Structure formats: structure tokens, C-alpha cells
Amino acid sequence: MFDTNHETQSDSTTNEELFLNSFNFDFNFEDQDKKKTKKIQQEALQNENVEYIPKHDYDGWFYTLTPVPILLRSKEGPNQLKQSIDHLYFHRKFEESLTLSLEFIEFIEKCNGLSDEKEIKLYNPNKLNNTREIVEIASRSALQLGNVELAVNCVNKLISNEPGHMRLRGIVYAKGGHYADSIYWYIKYLQVRNNDYKIWKEMAYTFLYCYCHSAQSELDFITDITKAIQETLHNTLTTQLALICINRAYKLMLITPWATSISYINSRFTREKQEIEDLSNCLEKGGVNVEETMSVLNNLDDETIKNIIAENGLEGFDFGMVRWILTESKISANDINSMDHERLAKNL
């Protein structure tokens, strides 16, 4: 007589073992994962000083030999071309991104010049008419290549009220020597985002570029501006406006919530703060007096002020722009911060 219960238990155990073995379970998988992770970390440490080279694929979505006009007439062509231009720009292939951008813009401009409906449908089946993003990339690419004149021509075509595009126009116009236009667009930006200290800093630089230009000082936009102005620095309306702007940037920067545990951000804050302090000290040591501007412009008539603006090499500057800077600089930085928080709350 045999034990049926024992036989049943034995069969059950055997079946369970066969079931588990069929999956080849490795109960030491956690240890193996730890070993793999440690190996990857060690390899990363060994290669941390090796320069990263992005992998380029010259045969695919981002790279095509199809001519731009044909590509833009295809169904997915416009999207593909935009992504290709972005891809090239972010991989610092500025010549290629600029070439494709200009071809894209030329295509749209030709389409906008068409009047016959049949021609429009044939030549521009995707009804493309907006080059805003492409003009931005073209301008930035030209700027990176040192072709400032082309960058200026590109932003002249930029029809946009986006703050980022306003700032771009300010940067490009400043480097192109169109200082009044630069300040105009910076002010337009600040009327939307009035607590951005970086724009006040850029305005200070623009006034100093203008000062160097009127003083016929050499300026390559690479040399530190404080070194460029030290030998020729005088107390003029232009340098006074520069000091007003840089002081405003400093006040706004100090109320910006920078506290963080990320060392990169902290070091960047320290570096930018030091840069602003150095420029402010340079102007003050050079005898630039802000109080003089504040008192003079508040007590003179508009015609006299216009003459003062012209005499200081600020041709093309509208008195309203100067008045706006002076008025805005008097507003408490904390009030500006509160106003900005209220604006953000309304937008939410």
C-alpha cells in the first residue's frame, strides 16, 4: 500500500521546480544589477574628461538632399525642414542652419508675392506664410558667424510681439550699431517683464557701446567693456544712463530668488553679480554722476533736453525713451517684484 498524499506532494514539488526552471530565474539579479551599475559608474569616471562629441546622422530625417522648394511643397516637408534647421543650429552648424533658413524665408517671400489663386495652390499647397521662427534662427546663426549686417536684416523682417523676440532685436541692433532701436526694443521687453535684471544690464552695455562709438573707441564686443571705456570715460549723459541702468539691474538682481543647492546656479549668480558690481564701480570711479541727470532732465523743457541728447551722441534716441528709463529706475525694486507676482497670478 502506498501513500497517495506523499505522491501528490512530490508531484506538486516537481511541477513547481519545472515551472521555475523554465523561466531560468536568477535570484541573485539584484547583486548583478549592482555590479553593472558600479561598472558603468567606474567607466563614466574614467571618461569624464573626454570631450563629448554628438553623434551625427547624415542619412535621415534631419539630413536630406531634397531641394528646399520641393520639400516645402510636400506634406511633411515644412515640419522636417524646421526640425532640420533647429538640429543644425543646436549642433553649432551655423552655416548650414543659416543657408536652409534663408532658403525657407526666400520661399515664403516668393509665395507672399503671388496673387493668382492657382499659382498659390500649386506653388504653396501647405499655405505657408509665417517665417517668425525661421527668421529668429537665421538671425542667431548670422550673429554666431559674425555677420552682423545679415543678422540685422533678418530681425528687420521679424514680426512678433513675443518677449524673446523683443530681446533678440535688442541684442542684434546693439551689435549692429543701431543703439536707439536696441534700447527701444529692450524697453518694449521690460514693459512686459519689468523685473528682468539682465535686460537692464544689456541696456547699460548698449549705452556704453553708443558712448564708445561716439568717442571713436575701438570695440569688438569680445573685450571686457570696463577695459574698453577706462581710458576715454567721461561724465556724459550716455554714461550716466548706463550707470542708471546697471544700478537698476543690481537692485533687481538682489531681490531675485537665487537660493539653491545647485552649485552651477550659485556660481553663475556670483559671477554675474561681480560683473555688475565691477561695471558700476568703474563708472563711479570714472566720475559718472547719476544725480546730475536726474535733476537736470526734471527741470528742463523738452526742446532743451532733445538738444542735450543730440550733443551726447544719442542721435535717434527719443526723449520718451530716456524719460521712461529715469521714471522706471525710481520705482522701488520690491514694488516691481510685487507687481510681477500679481501679473503672474492673473495669468494663472
Coordinates of C-alpha atoms in Angstrom, one line a residue:
M1 CA 0.0 0.0 0.0
F2 CA 1.4 3.4 -0.9
D3 CA 0.9 6.9 0.4
T4 CA -1.1 8.9 -2.2
N5 CA -0.7 12.1 -0.2
H6 CA 3.1 11.8 -0.4
E7 CA 2.9 11.1 -4.1
T8 CA 0.7 14.1 -4.7
Q9 CA 3.1 16.4 -2.7
S10 CA 6.1 15.0 -4.6
D11 CA 4.5 15.7 -8.0
S12 CA 3.5 19.2 -6.9
T13 CA 7.0 20.0 -5.8
T14 CA 8.4 18.6 -9.1
N15 CA 6.0 20.7 -11.1
E16 CA 6.9 23.9 -9.2
E17 CA 10.6 23.3 -9.9
L18 CA 10.0 22.6 -13.6
F19 CA 7.9 25.8 -13.8
L20 CA 10.6 27.9 -12.1
N21 CA 13.4 26.4 -14.1
S22 CA 11.5 27.1 -17.4
F23 CA 11.9 30.8 -16.7
N24 CA 15.6 30.5 -15.6
F25 CA 15.1 32.8 -12.6
D26 CA 18.3 34.2 -11.2
F27 CA 17.7 35.0 -7.6
N28 CA 21.0 37.0 -7.5
F29 CA 19.8 39.5 -10.0
E30 CA 20.0 42.4 -7.5
D31 CA 23.7 41.7 -6.9
Q32 CA 24.3 41.6 -10.7
D33 CA 22.5 44.9 -11.2
K34 CA 24.6 46.5 -8.6
K35 CA 27.7 45.2 -10.2
K36 CA 26.6 46.5 -13.6
T37 CA 25.8 49.9 -12.1
K38 CA 29.2 50.1 -10.4
K39 CA 30.9 49.2 -13.6
I40 CA 29.1 51.9 -15.5
Q41 CA 29.9 54.4 -12.9
Q42 CA 33.6 53.5 -13.0
E43 CA 33.7 53.8 -16.8
A44 CA 32.0 57.2 -16.5
L45 CA 34.6 58.4 -14.0
Q46 CA 37.4 57.2 -16.4
N47 CA 35.8 59.1 -19.3
E48 CA 34.6 62.2 -17.6
N49 CA 37.5 64.3 -19.0
V50 CA 36.9 63.1 -22.5
E51 CA 35.2 65.7 -24.8
Y52 CA 31.6 64.7 -25.7
I53 CA 31.1 64.5 -29.5
P54 CA 27.5 64.4 -30.5
K55 CA 26.6 61.6 -32.9
H56 CA 25.6 62.9 -36.3
D57 CA 23.4 61.0 -38.7
Y58 CA 23.8 62.3 -42.3
D59 CA 21.1 60.0 -43.7
G60 CA 17.8 60.5 -42.2
W61 CA 15.1 62.9 -41.1
F62 CA 17.4 65.8 -40.2
Y63 CA 19.5 65.5 -43.4
T64 CA 18.0 65.4 -46.9
L65 CA 19.3 66.2 -50.3
T66 CA 15.8 67.2 -51.5
P67 CA 15.7 70.9 -52.6
V68 CA 14.0 73.3 -50.2
P69 CA 11.2 74.4 -52.6
I70 CA 10.2 70.7 -53.3
L71 CA 10.5 69.8 -49.6
L72 CA 8.2 72.7 -48.6
R73 CA 5.6 71.6 -51.1
S74 CA 5.4 68.1 -49.6
K75 CA 3.1 67.1 -46.8
E76 CA 5.6 66.7 -44.0
G77 CA 8.3 68.8 -45.6
P78 CA 7.9 72.1 -43.7
N79 CA 8.0 70.3 -40.3
Q80 CA 11.0 68.3 -41.4
L81 CA 12.9 71.4 -42.6
K82 CA 12.2 73.3 -39.4
Q83 CA 13.4 70.4 -37.3
S84 CA 16.5 70.1 -39.5
I85 CA 17.3 73.8 -39.1
D86 CA 16.9 73.5 -35.3
H87 CA 19.0 70.4 -35.3
L88 CA 21.8 72.0 -37.2
Y89 CA 21.8 75.1 -35.1
F90 CA 21.9 73.3 -31.8
H91 CA 24.8 71.2 -33.1
R92 CA 26.6 74.5 -33.9
K93 CA 26.5 74.0 -37.6
F94 CA 25.6 77.7 -38.1
E95 CA 26.5 77.9 -41.8
E96 CA 24.1 75.0 -42.7
S97 CA 21.3 76.3 -40.5
L98 CA 21.7 79.8 -41.9
T99 CA 21.6 78.5 -45.5
L100 CA 18.5 76.5 -45.0
S101 CA 16.8 79.3 -43.1
L102 CA 17.4 81.8 -45.8
E103 CA 16.1 79.4 -48.5
F104 CA 13.0 78.9 -46.3
I105 CA 12.5 82.6 -46.0
E106 CA 13.0 83.2 -49.7
F107 CA 10.4 80.6 -50.5
I108 CA 7.8 82.2 -48.2
E109 CA 8.5 85.7 -49.6
K110 CA 8.0 84.4 -53.1
C111 CA 4.7 82.8 -52.1
N112 CA 3.6 86.0 -50.4
G113 CA 4.2 87.8 -53.7
L114 CA 1.9 85.6 -55.6
S115 CA -1.6 86.9 -56.4
D116 CA -3.2 84.2 -58.6
E117 CA -5.0 81.6 -56.6
K118 CA -4.0 78.7 -58.9
E119 CA -0.3 79.7 -58.6
I120 CA -0.6 79.9 -54.8
K121 CA -2.2 76.5 -54.7
L122 CA 0.4 75.0 -57.0
Y123 CA 3.5 76.7 -55.5
N124 CA 2.4 76.8 -51.9
P125 CA 0.0 73.9 -51.2
N126 CA 0.7 74.0 -47.5
K127 CA -0.3 77.7 -47.3
L128 CA 3.0 78.7 -45.5
N129 CA 3.1 82.4 -44.6
N130 CA 4.9 82.7 -41.3
T131 CA 8.7 82.8 -41.1
R132 CA 9.0 84.1 -37.5
E133 CA 10.8 81.1 -36.0
I134 CA 13.0 80.7 -39.1
V135 CA 13.9 84.4 -39.1
E136 CA 15.0 84.0 -35.5
I137 CA 17.3 81.1 -36.2
A138 CA 18.7 82.8 -39.3
S139 CA 19.5 85.9 -37.2
R140 CA 21.1 83.9 -34.4
S141 CA 23.1 81.9 -36.9
A142 CA 24.3 85.0 -38.7
L143 CA 25.3 86.5 -35.4
Q144 CA 27.2 83.4 -34.4
L145 CA 29.1 83.6 -37.8
G146 CA 29.9 87.3 -37.2
N147 CA 27.7 88.5 -40.0
V148 CA 26.1 91.3 -38.0
E149 CA 24.7 93.1 -41.1
L150 CA 22.8 90.0 -42.2
A151 CA 21.6 89.4 -38.6
V152 CA 20.1 93.0 -38.6
N153 CA 18.5 92.4 -42.0
C154 CA 16.9 89.2 -40.6
V155 CA 15.4 90.8 -37.4
N156 CA 14.1 93.7 -39.6
K157 CA 11.8 91.0 -41.0
L158 CA 10.8 89.7 -37.6
I159 CA 7.1 90.5 -37.0
S160 CA 6.4 89.4 -33.4
N161 CA 5.4 90.7 -30.0
E162 CA 6.9 87.8 -28.1
P163 CA 9.3 88.9 -25.3
G164 CA 12.1 86.6 -26.5
H165 CA 12.0 88.2 -30.0
M166 CA 12.0 91.7 -28.5
R167 CA 15.1 90.8 -26.6
L168 CA 16.7 89.3 -29.7
R169 CA 16.1 92.5 -31.6
G170 CA 17.7 94.5 -28.8
I171 CA 20.8 92.3 -28.8
V172 CA 21.2 92.3 -32.6
Y173 CA 20.5 96.1 -33.0
A174 CA 23.1 96.8 -30.3
K175 CA 25.8 94.8 -32.1
G176 CA 24.8 96.3 -35.4
G177 CA 25.3 99.9 -34.1
H178 CA 21.5 100.7 -34.1
Y179 CA 21.6 101.8 -30.5
A180 CA 18.4 103.7 -30.3
D181 CA 16.5 100.7 -31.9
S182 CA 18.2 98.4 -29.4
I183 CA 17.0 100.5 -26.4
Y184 CA 13.5 100.8 -27.9
W185 CA 13.1 97.0 -28.1
Y186 CA 14.6 96.5 -24.6
I187 CA 12.1 98.9 -23.2
K188 CA 9.3 97.1 -25.1
Y189 CA 10.5 93.9 -23.4
L190 CA 10.6 95.5 -19.9
Q191 CA 7.1 96.8 -20.3
V192 CA 6.1 93.1 -20.4
R193 CA 8.6 91.6 -18.0
N194 CA 9.7 94.5 -15.8
N195 CA 11.7 92.6 -13.3
D196 CA 14.3 91.1 -15.6
Y197 CA 17.7 92.5 -14.4
K198 CA 19.5 91.0 -17.4
I199 CA 17.8 93.4 -19.8
W200 CA 18.7 96.4 -17.6
K201 CA 22.3 95.2 -17.8
E202 CA 22.1 94.8 -21.6
M203 CA 20.7 98.4 -21.8
A204 CA 23.7 99.6 -19.8
Y205 CA 26.0 97.9 -22.2
T206 CA 24.2 99.3 -25.2
F207 CA 24.6 102.9 -23.8
L208 CA 28.3 102.1 -23.3
Y209 CA 28.6 100.8 -26.9
C210 CA 27.0 104.0 -28.0
Y211 CA 29.5 106.0 -25.9
C212 CA 32.4 104.1 -27.4
H213 CA 31.1 104.7 -30.9
S214 CA 30.7 108.4 -30.4
A215 CA 34.1 108.6 -28.7
Q216 CA 35.5 106.7 -31.7
S217 CA 36.9 104.0 -29.4
E218 CA 37.5 100.5 -30.8
L219 CA 35.0 97.9 -29.7
D220 CA 34.9 94.3 -30.7
F221 CA 32.2 93.0 -28.3
I222 CA 34.7 90.5 -27.0
T223 CA 36.9 92.7 -24.9
D224 CA 35.6 93.5 -21.5
I225 CA 33.6 96.7 -21.7
T226 CA 35.2 98.0 -18.5
K227 CA 38.6 97.9 -20.1
A228 CA 37.4 99.4 -23.3
I229 CA 36.0 102.5 -21.6
Q230 CA 38.6 103.2 -18.9
E231 CA 40.8 105.4 -20.9
T232 CA 38.0 107.5 -22.5
L233 CA 35.5 107.6 -19.7
H234 CA 33.8 110.9 -19.0
N235 CA 30.7 112.1 -17.2
T236 CA 28.2 112.4 -20.1
L237 CA 24.5 111.8 -20.4
T238 CA 25.3 108.4 -22.2
T239 CA 27.5 107.1 -19.4
Q240 CA 25.0 108.4 -16.8
L241 CA 22.2 106.5 -18.4
A242 CA 24.5 103.4 -18.4
L243 CA 25.1 103.8 -14.7
I244 CA 21.4 104.2 -14.0
C245 CA 20.6 101.0 -15.9
I246 CA 23.4 99.0 -14.3
N247 CA 22.4 100.1 -10.8
R248 CA 18.8 99.1 -11.6
A249 CA 20.0 95.7 -12.7
Y250 CA 21.9 95.3 -9.5
K251 CA 18.8 96.2 -7.3
L252 CA 16.6 93.8 -9.2
M253 CA 19.2 91.0 -9.1
L254 CA 19.4 91.2 -5.3
I255 CA 15.7 90.5 -4.9
T256 CA 15.7 87.6 -7.3
P257 CA 15.3 84.3 -5.5
W258 CA 18.6 82.6 -6.3
A259 CA 19.0 80.4 -3.3
T260 CA 19.5 76.9 -4.4
S261 CA 21.6 73.8 -3.7
I262 CA 22.8 73.6 -7.3
S263 CA 26.4 74.8 -7.3
Y264 CA 26.3 75.8 -11.0
I265 CA 23.5 78.3 -10.5
N266 CA 25.1 79.7 -7.4
S267 CA 28.4 80.2 -9.2
R268 CA 26.6 81.8 -12.1
F269 CA 24.8 84.2 -9.7
T270 CA 28.1 85.2 -8.1
R271 CA 29.8 85.7 -11.4
E272 CA 27.0 87.9 -12.8
K273 CA 26.8 89.9 -9.6
Q274 CA 30.5 90.5 -9.6
E275 CA 30.3 91.6 -13.3
I276 CA 27.6 94.2 -12.5
E277 CA 29.5 95.4 -9.4
D278 CA 32.7 95.8 -11.4
L279 CA 31.0 97.9 -14.1
S280 CA 29.2 100.1 -11.6
N281 CA 32.4 100.7 -9.7
C282 CA 34.2 101.5 -12.9
L283 CA 31.6 104.1 -13.9
E284 CA 31.5 105.7 -10.5
K285 CA 35.3 105.9 -10.2
G286 CA 35.4 107.5 -13.6
G287 CA 33.4 110.4 -12.3
V288 CA 30.0 109.5 -13.7
N289 CA 27.3 111.3 -11.6
V290 CA 23.7 109.9 -11.8
E291 CA 22.2 112.6 -9.7
E292 CA 23.1 115.2 -12.3
T293 CA 21.0 113.5 -14.9
M294 CA 18.0 113.1 -12.6
S295 CA 18.0 116.7 -11.6
V296 CA 18.7 118.3 -15.0
L297 CA 16.2 116.3 -17.0
N298 CA 13.5 117.0 -14.5
N299 CA 13.9 120.8 -14.7
L300 CA 14.4 121.4 -18.4
D301 CA 11.9 121.8 -21.2
D302 CA 11.6 119.1 -23.9
E303 CA 13.4 121.1 -26.6
T304 CA 16.5 121.7 -24.4
I305 CA 16.6 118.1 -23.4
K306 CA 16.4 117.0 -27.1
N307 CA 19.5 119.2 -27.8
I308 CA 21.3 117.6 -24.8
I309 CA 20.5 114.2 -26.1
A310 CA 21.9 115.1 -29.6
E311 CA 25.0 116.7 -28.2
N312 CA 25.8 113.5 -26.3
G313 CA 25.9 111.3 -29.3
L314 CA 22.4 109.9 -28.8
E315 CA 21.0 110.8 -32.2
G316 CA 17.9 108.8 -32.9
F317 CA 17.0 108.4 -29.3
D318 CA 13.5 109.5 -28.4
F319 CA 13.2 111.7 -25.3
G320 CA 10.3 109.4 -24.2
M321 CA 12.7 106.5 -24.0
V322 CA 15.1 108.4 -21.7
R323 CA 12.2 109.7 -19.6
W324 CA 10.9 106.1 -19.3
I325 CA 14.3 104.8 -18.1
L326 CA 14.5 107.6 -15.5
T327 CA 10.9 107.1 -14.2
E328 CA 11.2 103.3 -14.1
S329 CA 14.6 103.5 -12.3
K330 CA 12.9 105.4 -9.4
I331 CA 10.3 102.7 -8.7
S332 CA 11.2 100.5 -5.8
A333 CA 12.6 97.1 -6.8
N334 CA 10.4 95.4 -4.3
D335 CA 7.3 97.1 -5.7
I336 CA 8.4 95.9 -9.2
N337 CA 8.7 92.4 -7.8
S338 CA 5.3 92.6 -6.2
M339 CA 3.7 93.8 -9.4
D340 CA 5.3 91.0 -11.3
H341 CA 3.9 88.4 -8.9
E342 CA 0.5 89.9 -9.3
R343 CA 0.8 89.8 -13.0
L344 CA 1.8 86.1 -12.9
A345 CA -1.1 85.3 -10.6
K346 CA -3.6 86.9 -13.0
N347 CA -2.1 84.9 -15.9
L348 CA -2.5 81.7 -13.9

